[in-house]
C-alpha positions as a Markdown table, in Angstrom:
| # | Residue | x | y | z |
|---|---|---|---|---|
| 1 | Unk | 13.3 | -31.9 | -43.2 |
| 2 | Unk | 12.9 | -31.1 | -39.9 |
| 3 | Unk | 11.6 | -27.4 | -39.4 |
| 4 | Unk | 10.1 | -24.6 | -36.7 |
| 5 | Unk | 9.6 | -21.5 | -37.7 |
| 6 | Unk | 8.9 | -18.6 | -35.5 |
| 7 | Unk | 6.8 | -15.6 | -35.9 |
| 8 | Unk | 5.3 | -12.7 | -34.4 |
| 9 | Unk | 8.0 | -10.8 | -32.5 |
| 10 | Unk | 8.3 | -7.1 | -32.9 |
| 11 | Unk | 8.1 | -3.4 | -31.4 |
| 12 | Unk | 5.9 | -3.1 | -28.3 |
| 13 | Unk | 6.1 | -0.8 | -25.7 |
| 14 | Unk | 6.2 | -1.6 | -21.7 |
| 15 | Unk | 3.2 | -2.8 | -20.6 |
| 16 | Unk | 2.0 | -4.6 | -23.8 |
| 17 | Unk | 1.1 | -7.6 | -25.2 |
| 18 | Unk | 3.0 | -9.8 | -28.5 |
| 19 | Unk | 1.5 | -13.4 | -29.2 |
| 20 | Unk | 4.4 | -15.5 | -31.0 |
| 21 | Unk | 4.0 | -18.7 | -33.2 |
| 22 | Unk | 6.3 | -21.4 | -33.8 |
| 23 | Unk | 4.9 | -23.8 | -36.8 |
| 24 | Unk | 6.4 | -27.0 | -36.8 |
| 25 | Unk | 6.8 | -29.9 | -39.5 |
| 26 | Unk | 9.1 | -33.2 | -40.5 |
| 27 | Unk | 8.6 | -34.6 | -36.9 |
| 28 | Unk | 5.6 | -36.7 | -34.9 |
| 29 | Unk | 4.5 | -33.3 | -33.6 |
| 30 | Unk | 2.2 | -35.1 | -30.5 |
| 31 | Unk | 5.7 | -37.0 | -29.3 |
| 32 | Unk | 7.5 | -33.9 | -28.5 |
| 33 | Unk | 7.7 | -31.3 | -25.8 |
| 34 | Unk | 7.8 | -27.8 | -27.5 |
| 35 | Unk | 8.9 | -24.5 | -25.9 |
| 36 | Unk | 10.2 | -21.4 | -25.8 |
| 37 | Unk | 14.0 | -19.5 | -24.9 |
| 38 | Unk | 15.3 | -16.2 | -25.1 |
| 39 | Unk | 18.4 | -14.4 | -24.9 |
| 40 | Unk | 19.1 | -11.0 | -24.5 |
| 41 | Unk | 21.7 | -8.6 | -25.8 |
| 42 | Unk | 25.3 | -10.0 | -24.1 |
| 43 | Unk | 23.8 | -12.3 | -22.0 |
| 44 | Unk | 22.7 | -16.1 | -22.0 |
| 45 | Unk | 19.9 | -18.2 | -23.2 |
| 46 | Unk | 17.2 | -18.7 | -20.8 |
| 47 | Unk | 14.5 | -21.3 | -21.0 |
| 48 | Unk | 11.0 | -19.6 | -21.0 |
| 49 | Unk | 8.4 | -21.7 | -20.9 |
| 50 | Unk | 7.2 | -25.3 | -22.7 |
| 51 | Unk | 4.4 | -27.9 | -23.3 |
| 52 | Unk | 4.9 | -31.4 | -23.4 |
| 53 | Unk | 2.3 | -32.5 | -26.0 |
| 54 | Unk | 2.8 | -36.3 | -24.7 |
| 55 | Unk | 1.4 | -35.5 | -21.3 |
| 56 | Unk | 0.4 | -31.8 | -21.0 |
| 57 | Unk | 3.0 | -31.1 | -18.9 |
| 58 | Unk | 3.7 | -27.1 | -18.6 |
| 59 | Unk | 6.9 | -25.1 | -17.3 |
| 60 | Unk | 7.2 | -21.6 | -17.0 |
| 61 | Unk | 10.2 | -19.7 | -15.6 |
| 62 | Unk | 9.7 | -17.4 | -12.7 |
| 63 | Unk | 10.0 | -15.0 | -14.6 |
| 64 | Unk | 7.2 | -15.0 | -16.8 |
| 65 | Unk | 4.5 | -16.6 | -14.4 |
| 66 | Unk | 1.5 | -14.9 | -14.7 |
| 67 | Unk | 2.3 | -12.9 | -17.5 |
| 68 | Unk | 2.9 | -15.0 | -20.5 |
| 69 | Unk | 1.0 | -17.9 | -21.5 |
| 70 | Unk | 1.5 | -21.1 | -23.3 |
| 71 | Unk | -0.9 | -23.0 | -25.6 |
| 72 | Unk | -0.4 | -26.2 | -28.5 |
| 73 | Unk | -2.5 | -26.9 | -31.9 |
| 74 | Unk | -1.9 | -30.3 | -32.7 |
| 75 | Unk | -3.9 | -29.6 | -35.9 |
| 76 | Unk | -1.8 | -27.0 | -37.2 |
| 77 | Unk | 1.3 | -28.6 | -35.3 |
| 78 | Unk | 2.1 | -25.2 | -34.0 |
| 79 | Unk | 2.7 | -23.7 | -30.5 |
| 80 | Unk | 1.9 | -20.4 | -29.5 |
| 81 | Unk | 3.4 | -17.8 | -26.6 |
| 82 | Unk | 1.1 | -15.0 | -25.4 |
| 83 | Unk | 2.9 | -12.5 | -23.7 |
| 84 | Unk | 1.4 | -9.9 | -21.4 |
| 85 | Unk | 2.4 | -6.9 | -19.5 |
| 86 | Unk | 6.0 | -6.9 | -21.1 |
| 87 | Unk | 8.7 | -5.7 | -19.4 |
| 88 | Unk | 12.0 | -4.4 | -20.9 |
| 89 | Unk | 13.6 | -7.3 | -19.6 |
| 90 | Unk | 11.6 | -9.4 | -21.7 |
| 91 | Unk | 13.9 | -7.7 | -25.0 |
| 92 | Unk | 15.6 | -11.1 | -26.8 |
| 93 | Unk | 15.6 | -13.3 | -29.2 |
| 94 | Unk | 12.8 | -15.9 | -28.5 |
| 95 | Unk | 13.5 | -19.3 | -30.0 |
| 96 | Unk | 11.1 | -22.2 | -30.6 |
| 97 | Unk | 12.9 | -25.6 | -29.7 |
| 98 | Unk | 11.4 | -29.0 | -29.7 |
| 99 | Unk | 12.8 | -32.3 | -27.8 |
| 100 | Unk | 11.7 | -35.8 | -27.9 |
| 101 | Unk | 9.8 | -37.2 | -25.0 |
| 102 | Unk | 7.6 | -35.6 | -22.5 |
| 103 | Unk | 10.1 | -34.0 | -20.2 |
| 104 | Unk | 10.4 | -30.5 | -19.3 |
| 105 | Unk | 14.0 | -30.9 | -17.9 |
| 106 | Unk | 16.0 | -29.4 | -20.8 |
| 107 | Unk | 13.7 | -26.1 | -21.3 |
| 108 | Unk | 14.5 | -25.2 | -17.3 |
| 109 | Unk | 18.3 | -26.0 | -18.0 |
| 110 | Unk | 19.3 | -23.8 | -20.8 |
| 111 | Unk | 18.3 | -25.9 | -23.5 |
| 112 | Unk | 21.1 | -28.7 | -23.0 |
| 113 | Unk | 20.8 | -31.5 | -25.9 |
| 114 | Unk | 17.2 | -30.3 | -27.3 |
| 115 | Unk | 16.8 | -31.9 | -30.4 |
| 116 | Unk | 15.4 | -29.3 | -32.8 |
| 117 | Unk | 15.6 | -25.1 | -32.6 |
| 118 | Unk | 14.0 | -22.6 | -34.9 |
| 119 | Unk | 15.9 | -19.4 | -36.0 |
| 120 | Unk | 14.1 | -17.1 | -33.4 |
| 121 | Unk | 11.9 | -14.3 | -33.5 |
| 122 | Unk | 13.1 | -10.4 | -32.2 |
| 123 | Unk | 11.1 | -8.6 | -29.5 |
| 124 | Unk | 11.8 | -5.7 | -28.4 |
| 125 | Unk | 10.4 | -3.8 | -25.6 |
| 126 | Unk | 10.8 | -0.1 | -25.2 |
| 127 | Unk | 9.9 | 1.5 | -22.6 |
């Protein structure tokens, strides 16, 4: 059984820092590229950032550059999203999802035909 599980979302304020986890099994974990979306209150999902773990490849949205940070354990076969300097903007549901292959295309394009999603993880951002 194929699952991601997210963790680490919460109550910061503006200005600070969350670190999420998304711990992955039932799949070849080093054949995937693994990100992250969001969506916030009434609008749509967004595609935050990935790591292809065939090739390395990163995406980040312009959003997020320089403030949030990827990173992959293939040990633990879990990805992690360090997030710095939040902004109430960055309020949503975060989602891990996980896609075959080592393209990035579907995580800068709303997520269209990933293969796999987690249930997501809340953060909240007050300012």
């Amino acid at each position: 059984e194929v699952q991601l599980v997210e963790s680490g979302g919460g109550l910061v304020q503006v200005g600070g820092s969350l670190r999420l986890s998304c711990v992955t099994s039932g799949f070849t974990f080093d054949d995937y590229t693994i990100g992250w979306f969001r969506q916030a209150p009434g609008k749509g999902r967004e595609g935050v950032s990935c790591i292809s773990n065939v090739d390395g490849t990163m995406y980040y949205a312009d959003s997020v550059k320089g403030r949030f940070a990827m990173s992959s354990d293939n040990a633990k076969n879990t990805v992690y999203l360090q997030m710095n300097t939040l902004k109430s903007e960055d309020t949503g549901v975060y989602f891990c999802a996980a896609d075959y292959g080592g393209s990035t295309w579907a995580f800068s394009h709303s997520g269209i035909g990933l293969d796999y999603w987690g249930r997501g993880t809340l953060v909240t951002v007050s300012s």
